[in-house]
PDB file of C-alpha atoms in Angstrom:
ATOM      1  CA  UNK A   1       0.000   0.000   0.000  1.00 84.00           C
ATOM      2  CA  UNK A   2       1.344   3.037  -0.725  1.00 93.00           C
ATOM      3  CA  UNK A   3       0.541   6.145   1.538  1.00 96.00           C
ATOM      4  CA  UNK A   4      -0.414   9.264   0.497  1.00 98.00           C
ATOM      5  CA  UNK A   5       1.987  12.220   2.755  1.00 98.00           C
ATOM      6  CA  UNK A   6       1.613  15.929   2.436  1.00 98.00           C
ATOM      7  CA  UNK A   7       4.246  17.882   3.739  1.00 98.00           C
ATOM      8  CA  UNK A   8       3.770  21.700   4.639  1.00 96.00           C
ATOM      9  CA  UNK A   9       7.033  23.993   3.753  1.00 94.00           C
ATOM     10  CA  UNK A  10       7.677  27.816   4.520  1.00 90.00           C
ATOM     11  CA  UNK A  11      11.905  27.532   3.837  1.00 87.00           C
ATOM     12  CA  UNK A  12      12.815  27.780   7.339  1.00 86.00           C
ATOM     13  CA  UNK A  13      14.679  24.750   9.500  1.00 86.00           C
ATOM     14  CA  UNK A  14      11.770  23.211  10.503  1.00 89.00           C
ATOM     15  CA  UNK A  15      10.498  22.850   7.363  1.00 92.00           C
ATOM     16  CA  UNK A  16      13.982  21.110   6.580  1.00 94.00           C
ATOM     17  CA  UNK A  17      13.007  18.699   9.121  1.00 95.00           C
ATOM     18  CA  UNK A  18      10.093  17.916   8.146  1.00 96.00           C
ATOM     19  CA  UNK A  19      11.328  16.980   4.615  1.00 97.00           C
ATOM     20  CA  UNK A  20      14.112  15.010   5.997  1.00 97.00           C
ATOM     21  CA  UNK A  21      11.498  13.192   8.040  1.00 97.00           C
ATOM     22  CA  UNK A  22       9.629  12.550   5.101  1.00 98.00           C
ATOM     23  CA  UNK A  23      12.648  11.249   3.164  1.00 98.00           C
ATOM     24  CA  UNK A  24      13.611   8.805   6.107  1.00 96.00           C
ATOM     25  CA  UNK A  25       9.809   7.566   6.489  1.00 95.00           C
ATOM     26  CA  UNK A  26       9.995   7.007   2.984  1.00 96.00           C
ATOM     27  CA  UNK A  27      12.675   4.362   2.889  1.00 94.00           C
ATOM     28  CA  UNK A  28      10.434   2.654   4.991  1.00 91.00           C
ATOM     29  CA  UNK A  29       6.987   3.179   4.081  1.00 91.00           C
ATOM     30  CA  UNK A  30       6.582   3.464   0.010  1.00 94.00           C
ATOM     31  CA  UNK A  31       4.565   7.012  -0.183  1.00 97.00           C
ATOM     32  CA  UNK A  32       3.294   9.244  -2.913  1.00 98.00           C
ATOM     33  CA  UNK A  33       4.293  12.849  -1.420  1.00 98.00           C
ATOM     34  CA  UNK A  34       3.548  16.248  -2.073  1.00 98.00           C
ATOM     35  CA  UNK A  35       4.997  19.465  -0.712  1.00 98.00           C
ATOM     36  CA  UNK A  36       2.675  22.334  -0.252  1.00 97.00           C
ATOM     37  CA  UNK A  37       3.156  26.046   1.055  1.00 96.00           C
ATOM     38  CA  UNK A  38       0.818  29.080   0.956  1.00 93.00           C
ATOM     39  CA  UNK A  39       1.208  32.557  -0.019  1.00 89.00           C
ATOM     40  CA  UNK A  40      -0.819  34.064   2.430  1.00 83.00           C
ATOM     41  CA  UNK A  41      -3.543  36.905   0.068  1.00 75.00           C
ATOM     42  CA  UNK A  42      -6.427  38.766   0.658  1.00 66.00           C
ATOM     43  CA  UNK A  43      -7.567  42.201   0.218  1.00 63.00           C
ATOM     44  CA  UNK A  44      -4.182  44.014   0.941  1.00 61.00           C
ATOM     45  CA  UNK A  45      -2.238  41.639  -1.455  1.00 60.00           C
ATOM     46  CA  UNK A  46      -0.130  44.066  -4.081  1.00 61.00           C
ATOM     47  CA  UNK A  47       1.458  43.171  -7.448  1.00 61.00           C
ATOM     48  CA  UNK A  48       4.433  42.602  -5.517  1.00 61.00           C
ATOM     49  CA  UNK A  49       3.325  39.293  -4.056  1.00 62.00           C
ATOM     50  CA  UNK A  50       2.595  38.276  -7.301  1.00 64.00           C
ATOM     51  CA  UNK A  51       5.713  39.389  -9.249  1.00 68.00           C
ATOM     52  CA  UNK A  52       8.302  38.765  -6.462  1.00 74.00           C
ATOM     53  CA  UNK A  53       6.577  36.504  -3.706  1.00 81.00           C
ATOM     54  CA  UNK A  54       5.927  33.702  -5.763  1.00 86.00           C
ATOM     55  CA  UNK A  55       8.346  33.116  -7.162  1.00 88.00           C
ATOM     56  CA  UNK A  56      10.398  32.748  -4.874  1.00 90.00           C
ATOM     57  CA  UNK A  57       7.941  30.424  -3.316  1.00 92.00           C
ATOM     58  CA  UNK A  58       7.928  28.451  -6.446  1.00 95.00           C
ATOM     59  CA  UNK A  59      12.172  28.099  -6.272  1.00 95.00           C
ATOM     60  CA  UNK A  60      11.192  27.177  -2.413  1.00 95.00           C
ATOM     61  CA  UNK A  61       9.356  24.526  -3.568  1.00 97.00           C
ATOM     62  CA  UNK A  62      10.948  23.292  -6.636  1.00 97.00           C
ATOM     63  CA  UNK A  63      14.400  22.922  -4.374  1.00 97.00           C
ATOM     64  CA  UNK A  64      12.333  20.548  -1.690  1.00 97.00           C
ATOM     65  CA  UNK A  65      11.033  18.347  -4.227  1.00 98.00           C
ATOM     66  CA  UNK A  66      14.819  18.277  -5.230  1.00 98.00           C
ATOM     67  CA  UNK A  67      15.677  17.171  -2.066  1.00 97.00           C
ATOM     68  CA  UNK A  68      13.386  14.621  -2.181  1.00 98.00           C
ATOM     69  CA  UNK A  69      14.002  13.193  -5.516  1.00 97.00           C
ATOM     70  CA  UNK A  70      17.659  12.718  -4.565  1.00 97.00           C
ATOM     71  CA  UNK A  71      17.717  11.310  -0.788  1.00 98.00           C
ATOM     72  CA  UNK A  72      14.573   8.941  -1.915  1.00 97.00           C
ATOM     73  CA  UNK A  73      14.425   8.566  -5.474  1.00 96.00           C
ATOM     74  CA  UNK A  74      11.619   5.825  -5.528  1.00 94.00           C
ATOM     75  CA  UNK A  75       9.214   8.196  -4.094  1.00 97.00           C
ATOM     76  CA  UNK A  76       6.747  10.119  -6.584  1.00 97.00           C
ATOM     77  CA  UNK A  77       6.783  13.709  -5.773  1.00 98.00           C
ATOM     78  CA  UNK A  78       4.406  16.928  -6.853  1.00 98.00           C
ATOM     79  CA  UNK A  79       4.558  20.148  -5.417  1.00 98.00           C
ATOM     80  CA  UNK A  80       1.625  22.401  -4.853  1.00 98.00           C
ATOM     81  CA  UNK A  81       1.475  26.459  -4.241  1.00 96.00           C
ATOM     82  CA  UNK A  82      -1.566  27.668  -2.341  1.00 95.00           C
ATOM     83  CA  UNK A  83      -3.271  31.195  -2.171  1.00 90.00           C
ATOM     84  CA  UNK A  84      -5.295  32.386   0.808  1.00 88.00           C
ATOM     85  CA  UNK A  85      -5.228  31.878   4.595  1.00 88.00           C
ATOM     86  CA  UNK A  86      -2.495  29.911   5.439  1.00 90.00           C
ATOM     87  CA  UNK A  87      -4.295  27.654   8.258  1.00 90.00           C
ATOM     88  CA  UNK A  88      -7.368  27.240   6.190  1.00 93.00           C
ATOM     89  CA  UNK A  89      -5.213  26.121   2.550  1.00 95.00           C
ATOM     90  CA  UNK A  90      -2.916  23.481   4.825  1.00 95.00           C
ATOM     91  CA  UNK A  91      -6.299  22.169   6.586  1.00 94.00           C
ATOM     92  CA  UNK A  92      -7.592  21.746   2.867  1.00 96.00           C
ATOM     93  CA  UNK A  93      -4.821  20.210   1.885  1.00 97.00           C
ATOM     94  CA  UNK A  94      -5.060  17.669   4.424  1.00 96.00           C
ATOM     95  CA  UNK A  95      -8.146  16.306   2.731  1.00 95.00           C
ATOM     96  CA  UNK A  96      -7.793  12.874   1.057  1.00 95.00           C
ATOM     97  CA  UNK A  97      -4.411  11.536   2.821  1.00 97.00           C
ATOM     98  CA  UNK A  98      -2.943   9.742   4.750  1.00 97.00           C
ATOM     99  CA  UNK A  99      -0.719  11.299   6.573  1.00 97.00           C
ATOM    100  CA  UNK A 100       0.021  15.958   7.195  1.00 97.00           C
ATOM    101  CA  UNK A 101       3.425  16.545   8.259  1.00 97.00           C
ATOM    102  CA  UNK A 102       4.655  20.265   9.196  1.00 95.00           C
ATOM    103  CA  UNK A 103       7.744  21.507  11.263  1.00 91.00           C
ATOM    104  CA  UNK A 104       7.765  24.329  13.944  1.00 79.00           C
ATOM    105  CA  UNK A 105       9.456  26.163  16.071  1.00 52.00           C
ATOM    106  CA  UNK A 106      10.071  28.564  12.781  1.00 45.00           C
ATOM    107  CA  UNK A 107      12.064  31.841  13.597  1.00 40.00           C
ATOM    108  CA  UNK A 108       9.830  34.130  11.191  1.00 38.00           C
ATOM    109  CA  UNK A 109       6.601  33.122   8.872  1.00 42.00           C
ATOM    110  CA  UNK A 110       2.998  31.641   8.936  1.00 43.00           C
ATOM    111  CA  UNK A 111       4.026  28.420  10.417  1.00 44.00           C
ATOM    112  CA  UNK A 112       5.468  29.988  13.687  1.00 44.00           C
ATOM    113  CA  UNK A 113       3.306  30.059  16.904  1.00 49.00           C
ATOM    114  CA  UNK A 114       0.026  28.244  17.030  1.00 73.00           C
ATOM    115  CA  UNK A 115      -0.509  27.592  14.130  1.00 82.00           C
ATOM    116  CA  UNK A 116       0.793  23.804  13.902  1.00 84.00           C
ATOM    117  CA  UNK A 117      -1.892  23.165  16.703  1.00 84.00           C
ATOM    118  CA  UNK A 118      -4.664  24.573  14.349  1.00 85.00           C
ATOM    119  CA  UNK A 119      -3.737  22.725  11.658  1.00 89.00           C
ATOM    120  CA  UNK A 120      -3.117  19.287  14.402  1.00 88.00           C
ATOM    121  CA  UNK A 121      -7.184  19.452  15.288  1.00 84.00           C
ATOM    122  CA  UNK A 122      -8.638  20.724  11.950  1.00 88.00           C
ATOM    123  CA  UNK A 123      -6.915  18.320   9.777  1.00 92.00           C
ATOM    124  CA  UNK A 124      -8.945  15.617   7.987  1.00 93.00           C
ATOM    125  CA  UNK A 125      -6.041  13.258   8.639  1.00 95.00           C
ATOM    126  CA  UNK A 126      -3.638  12.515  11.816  1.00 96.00           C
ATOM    127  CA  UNK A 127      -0.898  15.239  11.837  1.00 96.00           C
ATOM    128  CA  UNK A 128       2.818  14.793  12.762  1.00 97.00           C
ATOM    129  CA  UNK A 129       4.927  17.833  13.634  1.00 95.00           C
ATOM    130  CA  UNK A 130       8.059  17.664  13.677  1.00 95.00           C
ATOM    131  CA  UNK A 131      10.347  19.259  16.031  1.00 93.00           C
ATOM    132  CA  UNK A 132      13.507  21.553  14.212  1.00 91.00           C
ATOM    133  CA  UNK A 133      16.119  19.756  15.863  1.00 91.00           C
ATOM    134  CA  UNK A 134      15.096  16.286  14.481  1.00 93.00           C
ATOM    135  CA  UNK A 135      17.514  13.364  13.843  1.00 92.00           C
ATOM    136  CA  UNK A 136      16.273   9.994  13.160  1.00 90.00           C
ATOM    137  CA  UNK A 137      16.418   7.993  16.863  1.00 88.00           C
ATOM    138  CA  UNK A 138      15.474   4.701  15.746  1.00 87.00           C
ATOM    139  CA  UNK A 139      13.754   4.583  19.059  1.00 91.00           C
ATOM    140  CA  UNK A 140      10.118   2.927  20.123  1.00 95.00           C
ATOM    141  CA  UNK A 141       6.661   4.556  19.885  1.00 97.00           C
ATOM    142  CA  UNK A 142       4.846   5.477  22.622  1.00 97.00           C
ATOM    143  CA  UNK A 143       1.363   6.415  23.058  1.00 97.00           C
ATOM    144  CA  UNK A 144      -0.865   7.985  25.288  1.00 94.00           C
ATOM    145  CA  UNK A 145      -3.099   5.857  26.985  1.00 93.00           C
ATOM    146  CA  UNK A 146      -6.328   7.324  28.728  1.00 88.00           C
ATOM    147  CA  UNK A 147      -9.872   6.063  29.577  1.00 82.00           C
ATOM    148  CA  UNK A 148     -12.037   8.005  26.561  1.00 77.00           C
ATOM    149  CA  UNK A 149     -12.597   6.729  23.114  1.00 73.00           C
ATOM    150  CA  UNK A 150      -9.860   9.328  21.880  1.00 77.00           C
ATOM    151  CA  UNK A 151      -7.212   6.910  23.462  1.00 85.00           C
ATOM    152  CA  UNK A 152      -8.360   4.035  20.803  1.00 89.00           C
ATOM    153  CA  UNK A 153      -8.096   6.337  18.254  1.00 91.00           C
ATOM    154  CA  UNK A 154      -4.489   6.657  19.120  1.00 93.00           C
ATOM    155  CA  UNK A 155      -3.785   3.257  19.972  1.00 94.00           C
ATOM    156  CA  UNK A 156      -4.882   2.079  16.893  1.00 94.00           C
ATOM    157  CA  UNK A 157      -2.768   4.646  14.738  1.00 96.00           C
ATOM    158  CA  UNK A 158       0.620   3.747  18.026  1.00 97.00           C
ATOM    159  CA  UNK A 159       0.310   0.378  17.319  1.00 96.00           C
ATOM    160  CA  UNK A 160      -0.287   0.076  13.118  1.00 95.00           C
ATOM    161  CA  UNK A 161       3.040   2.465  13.638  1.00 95.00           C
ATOM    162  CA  UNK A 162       4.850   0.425  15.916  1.00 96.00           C
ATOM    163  CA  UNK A 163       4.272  -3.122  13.910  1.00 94.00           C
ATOM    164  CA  UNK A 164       4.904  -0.679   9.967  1.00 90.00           C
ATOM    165  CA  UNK A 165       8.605   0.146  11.089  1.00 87.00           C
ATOM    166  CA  UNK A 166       9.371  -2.678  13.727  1.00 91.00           C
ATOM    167  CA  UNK A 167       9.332  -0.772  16.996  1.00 93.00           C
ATOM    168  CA  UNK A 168       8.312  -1.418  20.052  1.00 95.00           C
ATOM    169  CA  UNK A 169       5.060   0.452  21.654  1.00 97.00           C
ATOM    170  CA  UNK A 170       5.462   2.024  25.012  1.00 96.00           C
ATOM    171  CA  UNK A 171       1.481   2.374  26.487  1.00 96.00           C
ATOM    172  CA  UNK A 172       1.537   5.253  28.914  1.00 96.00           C
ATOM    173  CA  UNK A 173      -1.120   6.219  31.466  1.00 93.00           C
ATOM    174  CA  UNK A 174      -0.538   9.158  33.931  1.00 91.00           C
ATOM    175  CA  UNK A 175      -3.063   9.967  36.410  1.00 83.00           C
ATOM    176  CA  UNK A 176      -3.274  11.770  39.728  1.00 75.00           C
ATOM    177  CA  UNK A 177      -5.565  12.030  42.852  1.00 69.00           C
ATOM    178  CA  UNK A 178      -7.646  15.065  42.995  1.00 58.00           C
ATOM    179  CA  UNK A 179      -6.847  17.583  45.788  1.00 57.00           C
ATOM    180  CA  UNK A 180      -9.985  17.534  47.105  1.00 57.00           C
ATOM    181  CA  UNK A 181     -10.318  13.776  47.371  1.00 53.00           C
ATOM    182  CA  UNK A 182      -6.881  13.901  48.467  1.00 51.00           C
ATOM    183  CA  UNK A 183      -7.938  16.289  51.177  1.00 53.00           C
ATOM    184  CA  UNK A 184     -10.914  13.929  52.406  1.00 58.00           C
ATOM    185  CA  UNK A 185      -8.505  11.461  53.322  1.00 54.00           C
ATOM    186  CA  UNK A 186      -5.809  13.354  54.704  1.00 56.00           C
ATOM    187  CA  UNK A 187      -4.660  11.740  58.297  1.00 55.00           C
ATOM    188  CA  UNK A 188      -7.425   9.471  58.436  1.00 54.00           C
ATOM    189  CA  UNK A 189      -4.884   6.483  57.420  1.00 50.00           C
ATOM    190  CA  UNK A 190      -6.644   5.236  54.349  1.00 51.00           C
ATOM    191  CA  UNK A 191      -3.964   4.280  51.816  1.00 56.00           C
ATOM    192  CA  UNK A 192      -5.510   6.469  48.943  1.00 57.00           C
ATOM    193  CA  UNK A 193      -2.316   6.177  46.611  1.00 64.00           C
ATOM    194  CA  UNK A 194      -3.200   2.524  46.526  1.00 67.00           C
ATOM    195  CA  UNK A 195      -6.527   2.497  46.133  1.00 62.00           C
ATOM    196  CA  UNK A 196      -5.929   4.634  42.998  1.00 68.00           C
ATOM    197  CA  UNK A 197      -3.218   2.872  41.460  1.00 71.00           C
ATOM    198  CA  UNK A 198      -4.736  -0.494  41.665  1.00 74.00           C
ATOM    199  CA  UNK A 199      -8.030   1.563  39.236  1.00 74.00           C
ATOM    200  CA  UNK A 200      -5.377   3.064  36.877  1.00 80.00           C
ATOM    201  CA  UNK A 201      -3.658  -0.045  36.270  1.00 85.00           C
ATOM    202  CA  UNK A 202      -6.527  -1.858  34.914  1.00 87.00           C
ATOM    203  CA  UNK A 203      -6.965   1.846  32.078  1.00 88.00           C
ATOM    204  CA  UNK A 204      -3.234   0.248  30.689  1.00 91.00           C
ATOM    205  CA  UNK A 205      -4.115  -2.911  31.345  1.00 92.00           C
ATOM    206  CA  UNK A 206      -7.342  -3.015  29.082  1.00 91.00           C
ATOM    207  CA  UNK A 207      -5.560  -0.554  26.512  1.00 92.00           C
ATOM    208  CA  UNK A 208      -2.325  -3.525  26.103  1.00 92.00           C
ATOM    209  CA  UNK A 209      -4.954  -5.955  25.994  1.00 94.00           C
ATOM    210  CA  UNK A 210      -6.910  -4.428  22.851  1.00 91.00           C
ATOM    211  CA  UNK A 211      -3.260  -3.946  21.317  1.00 93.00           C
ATOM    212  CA  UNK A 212      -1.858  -7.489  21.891  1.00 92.00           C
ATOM    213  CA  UNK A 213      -5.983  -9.001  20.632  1.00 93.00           C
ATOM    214  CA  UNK A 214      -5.640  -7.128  17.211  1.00 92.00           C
ATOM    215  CA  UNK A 215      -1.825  -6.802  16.483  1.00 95.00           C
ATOM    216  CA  UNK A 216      -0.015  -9.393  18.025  1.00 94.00           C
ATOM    217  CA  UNK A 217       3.468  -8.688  16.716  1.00 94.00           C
ATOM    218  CA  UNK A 218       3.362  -5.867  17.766  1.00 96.00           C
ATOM    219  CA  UNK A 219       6.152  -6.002  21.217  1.00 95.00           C
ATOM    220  CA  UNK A 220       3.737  -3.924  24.085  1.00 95.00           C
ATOM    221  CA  UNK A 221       5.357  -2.110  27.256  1.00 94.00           C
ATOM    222  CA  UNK A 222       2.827  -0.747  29.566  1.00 92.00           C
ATOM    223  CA  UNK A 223       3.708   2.366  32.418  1.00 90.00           C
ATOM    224  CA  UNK A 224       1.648   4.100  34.907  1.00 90.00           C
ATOM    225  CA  UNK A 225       2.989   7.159  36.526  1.00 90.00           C
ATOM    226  CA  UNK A 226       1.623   9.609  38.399  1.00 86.00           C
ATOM    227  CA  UNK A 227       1.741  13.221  37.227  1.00 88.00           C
ATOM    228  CA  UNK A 228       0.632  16.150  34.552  1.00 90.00           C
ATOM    229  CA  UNK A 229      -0.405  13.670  31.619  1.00 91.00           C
ATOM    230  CA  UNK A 230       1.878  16.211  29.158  1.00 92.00           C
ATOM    231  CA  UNK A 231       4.674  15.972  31.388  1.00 93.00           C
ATOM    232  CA  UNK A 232       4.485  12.243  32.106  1.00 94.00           C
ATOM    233  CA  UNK A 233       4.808  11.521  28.264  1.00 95.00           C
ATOM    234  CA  UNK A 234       7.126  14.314  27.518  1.00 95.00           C
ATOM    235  CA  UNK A 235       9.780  12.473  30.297  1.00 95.00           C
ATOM    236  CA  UNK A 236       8.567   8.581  28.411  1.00 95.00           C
ATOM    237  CA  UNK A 237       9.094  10.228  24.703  1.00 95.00           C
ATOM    238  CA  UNK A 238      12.458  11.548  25.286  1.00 92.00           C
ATOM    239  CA  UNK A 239      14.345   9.590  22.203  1.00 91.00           C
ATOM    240  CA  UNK A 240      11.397   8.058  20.766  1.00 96.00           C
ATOM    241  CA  UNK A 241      10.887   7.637  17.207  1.00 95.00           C
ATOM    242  CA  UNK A 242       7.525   8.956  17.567  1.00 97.00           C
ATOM    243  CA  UNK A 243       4.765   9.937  19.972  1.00 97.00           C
ATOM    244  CA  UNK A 244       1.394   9.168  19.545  1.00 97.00           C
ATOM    245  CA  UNK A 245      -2.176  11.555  21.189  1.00 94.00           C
ATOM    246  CA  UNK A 246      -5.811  11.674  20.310  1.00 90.00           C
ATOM    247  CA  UNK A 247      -7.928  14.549  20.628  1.00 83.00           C
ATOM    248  CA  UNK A 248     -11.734  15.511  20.445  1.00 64.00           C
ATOM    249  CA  UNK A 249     -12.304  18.452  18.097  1.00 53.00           C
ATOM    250  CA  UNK A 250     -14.745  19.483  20.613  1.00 47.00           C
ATOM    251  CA  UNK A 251     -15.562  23.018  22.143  1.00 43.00           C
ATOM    252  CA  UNK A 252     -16.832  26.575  21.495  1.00 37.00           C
ATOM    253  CA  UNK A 253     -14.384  26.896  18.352  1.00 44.00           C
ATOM    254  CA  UNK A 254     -14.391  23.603  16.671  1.00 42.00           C
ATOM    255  CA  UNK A 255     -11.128  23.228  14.323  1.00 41.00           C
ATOM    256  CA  UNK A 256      -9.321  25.279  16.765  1.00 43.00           C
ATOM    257  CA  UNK A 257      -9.792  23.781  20.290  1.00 49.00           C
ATOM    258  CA  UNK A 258      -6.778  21.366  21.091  1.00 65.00           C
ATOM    259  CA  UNK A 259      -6.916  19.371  24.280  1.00 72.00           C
ATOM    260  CA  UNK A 260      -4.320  20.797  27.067  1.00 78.00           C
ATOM    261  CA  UNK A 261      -2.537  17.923  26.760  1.00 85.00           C
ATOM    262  CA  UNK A 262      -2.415  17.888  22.897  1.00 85.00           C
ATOM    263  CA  UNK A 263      -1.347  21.588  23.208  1.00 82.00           C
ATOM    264  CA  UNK A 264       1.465  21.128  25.904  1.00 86.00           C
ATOM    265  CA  UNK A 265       3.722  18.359  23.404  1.00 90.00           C
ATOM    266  CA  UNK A 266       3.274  20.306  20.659  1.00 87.00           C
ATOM    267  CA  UNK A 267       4.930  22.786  23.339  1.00 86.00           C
ATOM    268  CA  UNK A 268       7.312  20.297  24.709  1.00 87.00           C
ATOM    269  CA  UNK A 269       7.960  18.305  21.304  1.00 90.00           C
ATOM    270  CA  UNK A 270      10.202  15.547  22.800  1.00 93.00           C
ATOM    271  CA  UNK A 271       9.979  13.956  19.417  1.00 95.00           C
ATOM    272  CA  UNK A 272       7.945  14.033  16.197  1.00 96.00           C
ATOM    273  CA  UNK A 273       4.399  14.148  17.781  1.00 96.00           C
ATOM    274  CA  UNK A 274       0.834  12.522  16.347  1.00 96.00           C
ATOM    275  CA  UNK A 275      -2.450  14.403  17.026  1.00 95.00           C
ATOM    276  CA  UNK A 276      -5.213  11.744  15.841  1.00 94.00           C
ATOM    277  CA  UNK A 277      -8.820  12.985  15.804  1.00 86.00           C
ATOM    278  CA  UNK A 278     -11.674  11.044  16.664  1.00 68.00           C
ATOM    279  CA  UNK A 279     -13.237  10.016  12.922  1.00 66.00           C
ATOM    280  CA  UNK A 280     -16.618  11.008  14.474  1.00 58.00           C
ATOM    281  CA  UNK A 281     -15.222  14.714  14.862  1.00 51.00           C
ATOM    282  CA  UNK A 282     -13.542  14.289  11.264  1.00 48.00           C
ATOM    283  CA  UNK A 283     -16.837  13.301   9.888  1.00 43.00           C
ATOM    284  CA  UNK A 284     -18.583  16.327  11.394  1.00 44.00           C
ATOM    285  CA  UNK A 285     -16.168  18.720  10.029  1.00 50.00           C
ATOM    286  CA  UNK A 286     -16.130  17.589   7.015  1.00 47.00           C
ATOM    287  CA  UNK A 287     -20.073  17.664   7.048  1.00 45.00           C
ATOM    288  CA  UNK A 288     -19.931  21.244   8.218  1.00 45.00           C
ATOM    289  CA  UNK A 289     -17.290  22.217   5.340  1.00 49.00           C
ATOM    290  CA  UNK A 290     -19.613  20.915   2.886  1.00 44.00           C
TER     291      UNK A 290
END
């Protein structure tokens, strides 16, 4: 099967990361890839966009697909310009693939700031961002484990990951006790901690049981920590190939609502990071759009 990757350039090192992600996911997984960037236009756009922008957006592109062509010459590659706002073009784009990859942590230009975790909940497909300072780790795949239906979601994309390149999956669950439960108990010598951990362990335990029952080469870890969930899987992602979240597209704004969690790795980055959407949420988007 061959998947079907956009990747969204603006010319700055992320966006070189991005591509060379690409490039080393393609020696892996055979892919059909095209590189896409947006001049941003509107009202205030001048003949200068058009007669010196562009072009040099065109050479932008033209020397990615280059890349491309020579680090993974298998690999069929078109390029695509867009026109228009920048977060509603790459969402469009996103339409019909498998896979939307973009870089961050940009110095100047549209992909700077929040706009990668726009793009990570509107997309019509699960989104990896790449951090700038990428190098290929080799490492496992962990995912985010948590008792909702965005956590199969995620599993399901961790673990069709994990068996694709030959990794190992690391499940992680973090939870906590709330203060005021915690405060209930204080001093009355009820061992809380205990109580909770024992409930926690069976969220992991179910979650490595669904993985091991539908992909059974697939070699499962399983961790429960207590903690911020973003920090617990920032500290278990540190030199992993890839780390895996799913979201709800759900709140006041839809398409621009990311979880906290979601939000603070695409922060943290601690590797190349997967937002996956609940299909249900993907489905109403796309019903809305039309």
């Amino acid at each position: 099967m061959v998947e079907k990757v956009v990747v969204a350039v603006n010319g700055g090192p992320g966006s070189r990361a991005a591509l060379e992600w690409v490039i080393a996911r393609s020696h892996e997984v055979p892919m059909s890839l095209e590189i896409t960037t947006v001049v941003e236009t509107g009202p205030w756009t001048s003949s200068f966009t058009e007669e010196r922008e562009i072009p040099a957006y065109e050479r932008m592109l033209a020397t990615a697909a280059a890349l491309v062509s020579e680090n993974s010459p298998g690999t069929k590659v078109q390029t695509t310009l867009r026109r228009g706002s920048t977060r509603h073009q790459l969402i469009l784009a996103s339409a019909g693939v498998d896979l939307f990859v973009i870089g961050t942590r940009e110095s100047t230009g549209y992909f700077s700031g929040t706009l990668r975790q726009q793009v990570a909940v509107g997309a019509h497909c699960p989104v990896i961002v790449i951090p700038a300072d990428w190098t290929p780790s080799g490492g496992h795949v962990v995912v985010g484990v948590d008792d909702d239906d965005t956590s199969d979601v995620a599993l399901e994309f961790a673990a069709a990951e994990a068996e694709r390149l030959g990794r190992t999956l690391h499940a992680v669950h973090a939870w906590h006790i709330p203060p005021l439960v915690a405060a209930e108990f204080a001093g009355t010598g009820t061992d809380v901690i205990t109580g909770f951990e024992a409930a926690e362990s069976e969220v992991i335990d179910r979650a490595v049981a669904k993985i091991t029952e539908h992909r059974p080469n697939v070699e499962v870890s399983a961790v429960t920590r207590e903690g911020p969930a973003a920090a617990v899987l920032t500290d278990a992602a540190r030199g992993a190939d890839l780390l895996v979240v799913g979201t709800h597209r759900r709140g006041m704004l839809p398409g621009l609502i990311l979880g906290s969690v979601g939000h603070d790795l695409l922060i943290s980055l601690p590797c190349p990071v997967a937002i996956v959407s609940h299909p249900d949420d993907v489905a109403l988007d796309a019903s809305a759009e039309s």
